[in-house]
PDB file of C-alpha atoms and ligand atoms in Angstrom:
ATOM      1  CA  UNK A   7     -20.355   7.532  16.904  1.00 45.00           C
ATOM      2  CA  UNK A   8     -18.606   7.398  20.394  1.00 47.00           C
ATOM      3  CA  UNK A   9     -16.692  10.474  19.913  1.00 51.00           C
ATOM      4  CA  UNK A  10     -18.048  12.917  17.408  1.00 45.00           C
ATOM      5  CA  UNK A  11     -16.004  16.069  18.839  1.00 49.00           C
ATOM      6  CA  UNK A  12     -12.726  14.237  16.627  1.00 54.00           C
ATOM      7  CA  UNK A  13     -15.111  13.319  14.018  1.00 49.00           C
ATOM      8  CA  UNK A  14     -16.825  16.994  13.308  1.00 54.00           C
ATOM      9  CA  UNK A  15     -13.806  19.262  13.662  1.00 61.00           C
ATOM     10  CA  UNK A  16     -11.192  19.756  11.762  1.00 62.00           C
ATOM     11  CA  UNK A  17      -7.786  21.104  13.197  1.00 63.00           C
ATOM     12  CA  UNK A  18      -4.183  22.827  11.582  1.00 62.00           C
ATOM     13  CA  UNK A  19      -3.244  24.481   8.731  1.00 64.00           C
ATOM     14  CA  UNK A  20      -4.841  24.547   5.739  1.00 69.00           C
ATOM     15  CA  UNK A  21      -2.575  26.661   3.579  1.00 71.00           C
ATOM     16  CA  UNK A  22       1.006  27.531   3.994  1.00 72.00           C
ATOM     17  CA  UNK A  23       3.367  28.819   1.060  1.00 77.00           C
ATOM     18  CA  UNK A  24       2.002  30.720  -1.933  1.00 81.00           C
ATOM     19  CA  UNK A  25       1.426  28.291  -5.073  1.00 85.00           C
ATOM     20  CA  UNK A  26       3.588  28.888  -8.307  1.00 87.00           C
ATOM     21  CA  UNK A  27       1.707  29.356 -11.277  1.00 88.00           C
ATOM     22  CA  UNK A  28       2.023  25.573 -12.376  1.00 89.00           C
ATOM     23  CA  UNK A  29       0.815  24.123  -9.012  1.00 91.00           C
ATOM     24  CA  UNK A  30      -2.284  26.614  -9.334  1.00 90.00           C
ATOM     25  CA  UNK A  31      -2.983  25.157 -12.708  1.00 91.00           C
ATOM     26  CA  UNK A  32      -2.805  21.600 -11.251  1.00 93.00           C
ATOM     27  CA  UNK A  33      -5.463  22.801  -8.472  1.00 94.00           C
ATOM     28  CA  UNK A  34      -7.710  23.848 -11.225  1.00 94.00           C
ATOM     29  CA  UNK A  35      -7.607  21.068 -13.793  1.00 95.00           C
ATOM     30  CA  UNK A  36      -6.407  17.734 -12.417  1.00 97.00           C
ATOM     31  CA  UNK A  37      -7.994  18.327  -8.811  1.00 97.00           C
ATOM     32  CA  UNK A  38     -11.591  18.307 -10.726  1.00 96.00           C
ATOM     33  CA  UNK A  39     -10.744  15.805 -12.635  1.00 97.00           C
ATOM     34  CA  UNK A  40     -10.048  13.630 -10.038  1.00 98.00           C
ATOM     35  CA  UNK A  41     -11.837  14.645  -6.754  1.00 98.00           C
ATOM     36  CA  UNK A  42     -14.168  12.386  -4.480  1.00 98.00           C
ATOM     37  CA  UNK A  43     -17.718  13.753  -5.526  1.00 97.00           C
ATOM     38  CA  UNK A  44     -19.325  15.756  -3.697  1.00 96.00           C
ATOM     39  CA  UNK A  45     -22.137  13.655  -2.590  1.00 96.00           C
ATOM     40  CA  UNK A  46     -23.052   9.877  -2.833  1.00 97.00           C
ATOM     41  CA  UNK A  47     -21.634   6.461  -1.753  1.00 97.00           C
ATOM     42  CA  UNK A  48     -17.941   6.373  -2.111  1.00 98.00           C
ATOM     43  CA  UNK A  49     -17.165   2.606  -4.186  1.00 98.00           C
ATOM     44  CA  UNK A  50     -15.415   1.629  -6.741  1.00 98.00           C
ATOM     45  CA  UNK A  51     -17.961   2.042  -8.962  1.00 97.00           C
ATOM     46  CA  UNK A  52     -18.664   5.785  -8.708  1.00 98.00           C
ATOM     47  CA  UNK A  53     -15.318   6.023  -8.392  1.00 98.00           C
ATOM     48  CA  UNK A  54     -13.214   4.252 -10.727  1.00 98.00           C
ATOM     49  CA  UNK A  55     -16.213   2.875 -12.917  1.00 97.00           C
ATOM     50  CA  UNK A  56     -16.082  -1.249 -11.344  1.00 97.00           C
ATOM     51  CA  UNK A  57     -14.980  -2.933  -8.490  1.00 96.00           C
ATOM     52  CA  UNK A  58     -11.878  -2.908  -7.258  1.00 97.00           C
ATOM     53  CA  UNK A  59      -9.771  -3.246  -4.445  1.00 98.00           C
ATOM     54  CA  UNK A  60      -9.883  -0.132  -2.307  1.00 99.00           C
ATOM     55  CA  UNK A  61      -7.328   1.831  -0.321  1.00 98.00           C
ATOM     56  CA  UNK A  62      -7.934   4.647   2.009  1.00 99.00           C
ATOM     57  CA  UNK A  63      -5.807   7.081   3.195  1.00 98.00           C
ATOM     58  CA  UNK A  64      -6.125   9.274   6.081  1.00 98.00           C
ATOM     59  CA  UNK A  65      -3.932  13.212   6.023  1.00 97.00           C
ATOM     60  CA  UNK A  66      -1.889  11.761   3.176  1.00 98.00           C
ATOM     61  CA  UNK A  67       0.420  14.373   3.484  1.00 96.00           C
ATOM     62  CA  UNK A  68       2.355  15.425   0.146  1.00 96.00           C
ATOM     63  CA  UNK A  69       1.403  12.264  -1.165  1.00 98.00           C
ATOM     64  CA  UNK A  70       4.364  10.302  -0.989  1.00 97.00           C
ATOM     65  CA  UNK A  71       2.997   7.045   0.400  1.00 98.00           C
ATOM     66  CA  UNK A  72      -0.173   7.459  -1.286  1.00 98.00           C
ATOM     67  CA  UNK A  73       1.575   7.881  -5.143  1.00 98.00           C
ATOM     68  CA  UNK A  74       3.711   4.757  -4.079  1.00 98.00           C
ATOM     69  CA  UNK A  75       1.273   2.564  -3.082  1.00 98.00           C
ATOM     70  CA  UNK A  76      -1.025   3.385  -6.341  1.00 98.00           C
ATOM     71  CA  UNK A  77       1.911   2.853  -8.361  1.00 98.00           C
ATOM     72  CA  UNK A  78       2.922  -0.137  -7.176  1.00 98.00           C
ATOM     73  CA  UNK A  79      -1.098  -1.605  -7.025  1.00 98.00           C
ATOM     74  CA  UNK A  80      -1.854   0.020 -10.589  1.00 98.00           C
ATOM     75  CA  UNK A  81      -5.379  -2.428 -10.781  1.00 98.00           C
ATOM     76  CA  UNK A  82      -6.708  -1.405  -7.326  1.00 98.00           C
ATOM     77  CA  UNK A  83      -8.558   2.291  -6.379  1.00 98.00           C
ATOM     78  CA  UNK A  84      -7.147   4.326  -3.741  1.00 99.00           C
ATOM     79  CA  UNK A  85      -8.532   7.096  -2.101  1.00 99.00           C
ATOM     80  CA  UNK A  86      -6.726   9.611  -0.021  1.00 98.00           C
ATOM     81  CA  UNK A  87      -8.183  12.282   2.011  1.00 98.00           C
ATOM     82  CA  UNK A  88      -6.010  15.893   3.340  1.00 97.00           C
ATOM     83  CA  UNK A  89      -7.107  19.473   3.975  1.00 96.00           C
ATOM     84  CA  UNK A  90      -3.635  21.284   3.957  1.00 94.00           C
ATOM     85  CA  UNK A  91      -3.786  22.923   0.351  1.00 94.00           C
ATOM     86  CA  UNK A  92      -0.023  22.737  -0.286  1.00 93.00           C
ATOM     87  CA  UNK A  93      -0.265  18.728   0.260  1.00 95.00           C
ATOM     88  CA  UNK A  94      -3.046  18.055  -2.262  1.00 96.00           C
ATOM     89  CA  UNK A  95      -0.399  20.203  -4.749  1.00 96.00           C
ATOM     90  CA  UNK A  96       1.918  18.029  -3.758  1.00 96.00           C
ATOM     91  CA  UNK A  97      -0.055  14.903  -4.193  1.00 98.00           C
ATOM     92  CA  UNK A  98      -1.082  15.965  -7.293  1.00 98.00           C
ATOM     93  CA  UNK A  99       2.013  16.454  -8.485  1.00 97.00           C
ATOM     94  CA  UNK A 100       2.949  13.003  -7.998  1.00 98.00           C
ATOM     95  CA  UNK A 101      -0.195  11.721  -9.691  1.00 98.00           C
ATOM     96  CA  UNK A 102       0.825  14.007 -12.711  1.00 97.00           C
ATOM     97  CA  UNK A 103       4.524  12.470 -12.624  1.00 97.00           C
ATOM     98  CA  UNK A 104       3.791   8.619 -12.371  1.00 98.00           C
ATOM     99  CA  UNK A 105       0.535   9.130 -14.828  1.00 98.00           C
ATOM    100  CA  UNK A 106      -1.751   7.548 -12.252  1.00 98.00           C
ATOM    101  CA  UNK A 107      -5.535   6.840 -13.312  1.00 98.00           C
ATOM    102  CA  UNK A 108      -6.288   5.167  -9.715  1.00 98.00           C
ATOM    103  CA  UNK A 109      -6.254   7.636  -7.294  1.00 98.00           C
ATOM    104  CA  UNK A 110      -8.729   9.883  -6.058  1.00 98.00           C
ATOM    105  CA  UNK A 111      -8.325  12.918  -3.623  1.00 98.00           C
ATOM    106  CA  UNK A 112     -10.706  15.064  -1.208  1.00 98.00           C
ATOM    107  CA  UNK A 113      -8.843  18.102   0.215  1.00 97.00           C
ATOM    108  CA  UNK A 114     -10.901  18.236   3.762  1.00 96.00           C
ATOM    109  CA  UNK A 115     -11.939  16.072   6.225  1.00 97.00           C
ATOM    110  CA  UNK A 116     -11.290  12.335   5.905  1.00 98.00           C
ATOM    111  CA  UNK A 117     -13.829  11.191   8.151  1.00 97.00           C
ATOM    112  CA  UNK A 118     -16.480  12.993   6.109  1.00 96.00           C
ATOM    113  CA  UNK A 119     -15.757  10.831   2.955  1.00 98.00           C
ATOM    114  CA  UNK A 120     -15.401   7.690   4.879  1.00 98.00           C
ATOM    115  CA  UNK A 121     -18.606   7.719   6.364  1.00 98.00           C
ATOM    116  CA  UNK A 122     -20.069   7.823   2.627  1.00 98.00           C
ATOM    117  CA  UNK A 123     -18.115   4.385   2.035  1.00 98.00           C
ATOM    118  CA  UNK A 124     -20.011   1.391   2.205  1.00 98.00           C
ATOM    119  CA  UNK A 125     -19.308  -0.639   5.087  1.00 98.00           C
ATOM    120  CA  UNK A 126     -16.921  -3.559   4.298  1.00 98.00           C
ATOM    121  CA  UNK A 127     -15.788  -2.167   0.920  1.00 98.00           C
ATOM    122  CA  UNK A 128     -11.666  -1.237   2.071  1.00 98.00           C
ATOM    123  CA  UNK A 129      -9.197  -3.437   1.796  1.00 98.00           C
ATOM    124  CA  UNK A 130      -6.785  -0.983   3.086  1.00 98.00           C
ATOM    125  CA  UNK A 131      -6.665   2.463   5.907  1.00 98.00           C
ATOM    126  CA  UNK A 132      -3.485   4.215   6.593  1.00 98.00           C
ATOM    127  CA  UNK A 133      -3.027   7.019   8.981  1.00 98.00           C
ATOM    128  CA  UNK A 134       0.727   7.696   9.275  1.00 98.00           C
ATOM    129  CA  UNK A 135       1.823  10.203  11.414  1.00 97.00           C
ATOM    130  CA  UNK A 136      -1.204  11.744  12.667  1.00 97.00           C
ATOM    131  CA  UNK A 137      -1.169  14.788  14.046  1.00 96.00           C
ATOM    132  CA  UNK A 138       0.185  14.312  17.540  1.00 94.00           C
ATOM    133  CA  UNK A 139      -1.763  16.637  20.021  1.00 95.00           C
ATOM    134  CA  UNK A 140       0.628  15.672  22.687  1.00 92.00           C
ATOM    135  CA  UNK A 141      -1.110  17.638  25.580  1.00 94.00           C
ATOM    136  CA  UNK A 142      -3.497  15.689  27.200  1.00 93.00           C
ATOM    137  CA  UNK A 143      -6.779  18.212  27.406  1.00 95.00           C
ATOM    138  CA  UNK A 144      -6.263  17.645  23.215  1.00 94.00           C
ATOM    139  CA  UNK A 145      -6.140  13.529  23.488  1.00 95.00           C
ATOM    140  CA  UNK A 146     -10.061  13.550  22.305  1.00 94.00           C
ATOM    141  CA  UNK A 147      -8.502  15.431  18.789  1.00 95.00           C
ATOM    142  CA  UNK A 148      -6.027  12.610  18.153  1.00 97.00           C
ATOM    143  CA  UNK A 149      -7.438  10.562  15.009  1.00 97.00           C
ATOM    144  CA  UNK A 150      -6.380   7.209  17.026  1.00 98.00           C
ATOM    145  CA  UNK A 151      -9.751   7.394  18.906  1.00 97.00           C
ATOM    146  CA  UNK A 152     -12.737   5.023  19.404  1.00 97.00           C
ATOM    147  CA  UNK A 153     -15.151   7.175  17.190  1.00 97.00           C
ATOM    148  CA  UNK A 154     -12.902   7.232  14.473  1.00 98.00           C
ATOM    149  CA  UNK A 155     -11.541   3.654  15.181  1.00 98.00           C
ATOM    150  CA  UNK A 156     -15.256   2.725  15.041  1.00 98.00           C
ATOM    151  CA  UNK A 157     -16.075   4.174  11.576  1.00 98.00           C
ATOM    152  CA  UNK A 158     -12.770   2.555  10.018  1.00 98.00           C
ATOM    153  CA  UNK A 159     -13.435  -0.592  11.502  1.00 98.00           C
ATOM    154  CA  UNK A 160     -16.865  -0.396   9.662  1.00 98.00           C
ATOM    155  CA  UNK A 161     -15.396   0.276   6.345  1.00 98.00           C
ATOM    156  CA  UNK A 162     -13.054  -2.357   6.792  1.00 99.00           C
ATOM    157  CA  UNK A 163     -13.666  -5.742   5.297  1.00 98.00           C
ATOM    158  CA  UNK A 164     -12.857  -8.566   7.875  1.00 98.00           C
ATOM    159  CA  UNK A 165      -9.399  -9.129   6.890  1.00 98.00           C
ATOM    160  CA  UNK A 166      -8.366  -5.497   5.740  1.00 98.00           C
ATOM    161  CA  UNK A 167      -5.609  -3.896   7.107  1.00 98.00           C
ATOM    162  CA  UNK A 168      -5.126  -0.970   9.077  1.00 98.00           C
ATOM    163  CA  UNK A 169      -1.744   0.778   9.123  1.00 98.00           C
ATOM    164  CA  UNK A 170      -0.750   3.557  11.131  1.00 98.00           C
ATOM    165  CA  UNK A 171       2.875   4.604  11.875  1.00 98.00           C
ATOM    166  CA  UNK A 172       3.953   7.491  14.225  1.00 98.00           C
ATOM    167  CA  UNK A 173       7.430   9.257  15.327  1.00 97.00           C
ATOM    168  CA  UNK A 174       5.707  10.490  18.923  1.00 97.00           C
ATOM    169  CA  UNK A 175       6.120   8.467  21.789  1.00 96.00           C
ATOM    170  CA  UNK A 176       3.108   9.594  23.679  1.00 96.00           C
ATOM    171  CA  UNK A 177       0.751   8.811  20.390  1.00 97.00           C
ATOM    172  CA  UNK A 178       2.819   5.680  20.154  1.00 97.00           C
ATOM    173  CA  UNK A 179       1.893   4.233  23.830  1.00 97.00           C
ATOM    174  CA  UNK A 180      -1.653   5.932  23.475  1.00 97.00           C
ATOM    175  CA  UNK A 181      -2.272   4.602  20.299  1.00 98.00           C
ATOM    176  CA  UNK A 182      -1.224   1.103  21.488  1.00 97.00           C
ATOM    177  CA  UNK A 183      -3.543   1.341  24.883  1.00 98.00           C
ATOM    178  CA  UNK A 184      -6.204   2.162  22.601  1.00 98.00           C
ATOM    179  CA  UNK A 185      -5.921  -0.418  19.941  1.00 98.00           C
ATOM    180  CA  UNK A 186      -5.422  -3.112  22.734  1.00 97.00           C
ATOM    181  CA  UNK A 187      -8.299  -2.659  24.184  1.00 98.00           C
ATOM    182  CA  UNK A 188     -10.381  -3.299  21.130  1.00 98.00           C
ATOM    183  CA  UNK A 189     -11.289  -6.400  20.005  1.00 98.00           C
ATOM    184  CA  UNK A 190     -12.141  -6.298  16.356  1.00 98.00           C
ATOM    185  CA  UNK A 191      -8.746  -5.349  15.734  1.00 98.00           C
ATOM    186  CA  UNK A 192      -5.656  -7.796  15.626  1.00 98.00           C
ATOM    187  CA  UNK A 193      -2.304  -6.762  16.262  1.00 98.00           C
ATOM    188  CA  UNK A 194      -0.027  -8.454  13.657  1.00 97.00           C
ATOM    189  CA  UNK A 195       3.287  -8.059  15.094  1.00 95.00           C
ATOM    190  CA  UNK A 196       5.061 -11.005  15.986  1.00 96.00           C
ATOM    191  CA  UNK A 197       8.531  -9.578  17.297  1.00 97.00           C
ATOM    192  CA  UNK A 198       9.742  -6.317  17.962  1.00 96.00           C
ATOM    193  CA  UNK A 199      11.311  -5.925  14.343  1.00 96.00           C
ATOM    194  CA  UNK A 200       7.756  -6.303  13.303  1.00 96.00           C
ATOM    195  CA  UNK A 201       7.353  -2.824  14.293  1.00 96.00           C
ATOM    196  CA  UNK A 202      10.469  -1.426  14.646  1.00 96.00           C
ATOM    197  CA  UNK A 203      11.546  -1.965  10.965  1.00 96.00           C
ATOM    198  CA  UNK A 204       9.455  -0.678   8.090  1.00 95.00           C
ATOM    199  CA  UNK A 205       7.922  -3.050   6.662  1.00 95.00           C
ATOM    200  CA  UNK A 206       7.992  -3.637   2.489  1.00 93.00           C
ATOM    201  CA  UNK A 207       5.599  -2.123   0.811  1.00 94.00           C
ATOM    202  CA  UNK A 208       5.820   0.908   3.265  1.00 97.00           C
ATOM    203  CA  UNK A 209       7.453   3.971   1.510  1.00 96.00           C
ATOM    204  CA  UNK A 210       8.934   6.630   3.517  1.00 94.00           C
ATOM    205  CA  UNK A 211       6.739   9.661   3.614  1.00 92.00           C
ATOM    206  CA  UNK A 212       8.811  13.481   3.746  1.00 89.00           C
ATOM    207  CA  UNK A 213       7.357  13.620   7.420  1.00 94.00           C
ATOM    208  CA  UNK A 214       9.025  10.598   8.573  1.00 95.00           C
ATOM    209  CA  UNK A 215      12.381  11.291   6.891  1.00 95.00           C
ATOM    210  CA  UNK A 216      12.481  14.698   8.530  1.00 95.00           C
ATOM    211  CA  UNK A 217      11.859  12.768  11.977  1.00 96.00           C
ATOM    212  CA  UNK A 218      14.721  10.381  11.356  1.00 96.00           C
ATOM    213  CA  UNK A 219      17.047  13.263  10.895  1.00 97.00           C
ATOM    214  CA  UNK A 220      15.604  14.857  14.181  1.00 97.00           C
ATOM    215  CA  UNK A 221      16.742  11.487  15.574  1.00 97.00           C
ATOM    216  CA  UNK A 222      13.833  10.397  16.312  1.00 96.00           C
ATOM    217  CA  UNK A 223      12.621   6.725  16.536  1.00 97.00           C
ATOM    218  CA  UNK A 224       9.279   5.359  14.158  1.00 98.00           C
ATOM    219  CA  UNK A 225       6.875   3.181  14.537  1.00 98.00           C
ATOM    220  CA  UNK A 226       5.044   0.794  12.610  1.00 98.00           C
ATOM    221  CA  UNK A 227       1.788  -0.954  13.186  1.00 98.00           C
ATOM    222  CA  UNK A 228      -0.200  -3.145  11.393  1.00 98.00           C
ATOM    223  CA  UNK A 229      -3.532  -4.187  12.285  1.00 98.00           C
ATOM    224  CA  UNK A 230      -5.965  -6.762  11.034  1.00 98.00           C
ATOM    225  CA  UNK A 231      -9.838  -6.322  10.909  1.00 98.00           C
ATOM    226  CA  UNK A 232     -11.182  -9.648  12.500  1.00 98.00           C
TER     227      UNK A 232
HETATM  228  C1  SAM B  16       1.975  15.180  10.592  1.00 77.62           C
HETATM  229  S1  SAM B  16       1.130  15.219   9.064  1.00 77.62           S
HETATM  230  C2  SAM B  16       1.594  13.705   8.298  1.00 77.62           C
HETATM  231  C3  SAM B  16       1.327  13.681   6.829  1.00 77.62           C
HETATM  232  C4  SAM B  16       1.588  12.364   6.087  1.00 77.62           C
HETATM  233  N1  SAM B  16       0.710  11.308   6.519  1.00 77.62           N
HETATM  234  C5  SAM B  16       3.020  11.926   6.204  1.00 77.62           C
HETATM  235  O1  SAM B  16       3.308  10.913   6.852  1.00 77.62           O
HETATM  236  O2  SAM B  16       3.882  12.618   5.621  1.00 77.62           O
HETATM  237  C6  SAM B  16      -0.573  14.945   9.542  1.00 77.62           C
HETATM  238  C7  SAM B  16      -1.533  15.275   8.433  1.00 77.62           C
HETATM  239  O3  SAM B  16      -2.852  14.906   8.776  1.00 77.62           O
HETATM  240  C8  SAM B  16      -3.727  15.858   8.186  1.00 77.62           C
HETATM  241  N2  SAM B  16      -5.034  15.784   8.857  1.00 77.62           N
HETATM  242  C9  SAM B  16      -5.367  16.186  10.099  1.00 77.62           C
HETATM  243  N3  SAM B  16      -6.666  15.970  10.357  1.00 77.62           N
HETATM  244  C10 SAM B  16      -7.187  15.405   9.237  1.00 77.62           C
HETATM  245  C11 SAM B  16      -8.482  14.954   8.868  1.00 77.62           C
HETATM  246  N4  SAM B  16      -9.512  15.041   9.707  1.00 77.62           N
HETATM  247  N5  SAM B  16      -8.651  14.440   7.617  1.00 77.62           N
HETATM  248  C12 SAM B  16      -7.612  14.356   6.768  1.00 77.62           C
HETATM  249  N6  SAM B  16      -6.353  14.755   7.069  1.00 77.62           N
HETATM  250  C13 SAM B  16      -6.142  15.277   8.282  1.00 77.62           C
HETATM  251  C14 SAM B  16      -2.997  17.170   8.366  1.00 77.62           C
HETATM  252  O4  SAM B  16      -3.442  18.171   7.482  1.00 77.62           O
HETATM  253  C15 SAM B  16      -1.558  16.760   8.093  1.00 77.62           C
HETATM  254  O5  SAM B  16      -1.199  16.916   6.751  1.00 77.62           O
END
């Protein structure tokens, strides 16, 4: 890996607000039920029993996008990866809610369970609104990075799809400068509106409402693996 300092540390929060008693219970029975295993290969197999299509999601948040996608894709297997405790609640509340049998969470580090994917086996990797690190002695922790770039490349299967949408202007241009200047990665915007307008498909996550009513612009890029 080019850049193991982003890959081996985690950063932020982990916890914030106290739990109720109901989003405790959640933790306690459906997170077992259905976390990423400890150790392994990460497929469809040892996940979801067969193959299947397979999404990947990186700091999903509360789980909006991640619930929305899965519902919408009921046939396909989607992973999604987030320490911060009061997200995988949130997540898993959403699961709960919609019924969902495809989904499967890790609360840590993303990068650790997609190095245990086969290469090839995604279909799908979305990182929306990374954290933004926005000084530059902190650029090396931004997730849009060639080490971390490299390993979701290699999961990729030529033709998968990398998404990755941001409110931050500096992670915006960096994030573009960096995915220029690689090569196995093709930029599928055609116009502006391409990534100026969310694409279908796309959900709004909490995060990127609250930026819109800060005013602040989003943007949306999609990338395909060559
Ligand atoms: C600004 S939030 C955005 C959350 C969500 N994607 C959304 O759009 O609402 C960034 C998230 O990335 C998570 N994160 C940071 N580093 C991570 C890592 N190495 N693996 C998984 N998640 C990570 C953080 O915990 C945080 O929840």
């Amino acid at each position: 890996m080019n850049d193991p300092t982003t890959i081996r540390r985690l950063y932020g929060r982990r916890s914030g607000h106290k739990l109720r008693q109901g989003q405790a219970a959640l933790l306690e029975e459906l997170l077992p039920a259905i976390s990423v295993p400890e150790e392994g290969p990460v497929d469809g197999r040892t996940l979801f029993g067969g193959d299947r299509t397979l999404h990947f999601e990186i700091g999903f948040g509360s789980g909006e996008h991640l619930a929305f996608r899965a519902d919408l894709l009921p046939d396909h297997g989607f992973i999604g990866a987030e320490p911060f405790l009061n997200g995988v609640v949130g997540a898993l509340t959403h699961v709960r809610e919609r019924r969902l049998t495809n989904v499967r969470l890790h609360m840590g580090d993303a990068l650790e369970v997609l190095e245990r994917v086969p290469d090839g086996a995604l279909s799908f990797v979305y990182l929306l609104h990374p954290d933004p690190w926005p000084k530059a002695r902190h650029a090396k922790r931004r997730m849009v990075n060639h080490g971390p770039l490299d390993l979701i490349a290699a999961k990729l299967k030529p033709g998968g799809e990398f998404r990755l949408g941001t409110d931050d202007p500096t992670y915006c241009r960096w994030s573009t400068m960096i995915m220029n200047a690689r090569e196995d990665f093709e930029w599928l915007a055609e116009s502006a509106a391409d990534f100026l307008i969310r694409p279908g498909g796309w959900p709004e996550t909490r995060y990127e409402a609250k930026a819109r009513r800060k005013g602040h612009e989003v943007w949306y890029f999609r990338y395909r693996r060559r």
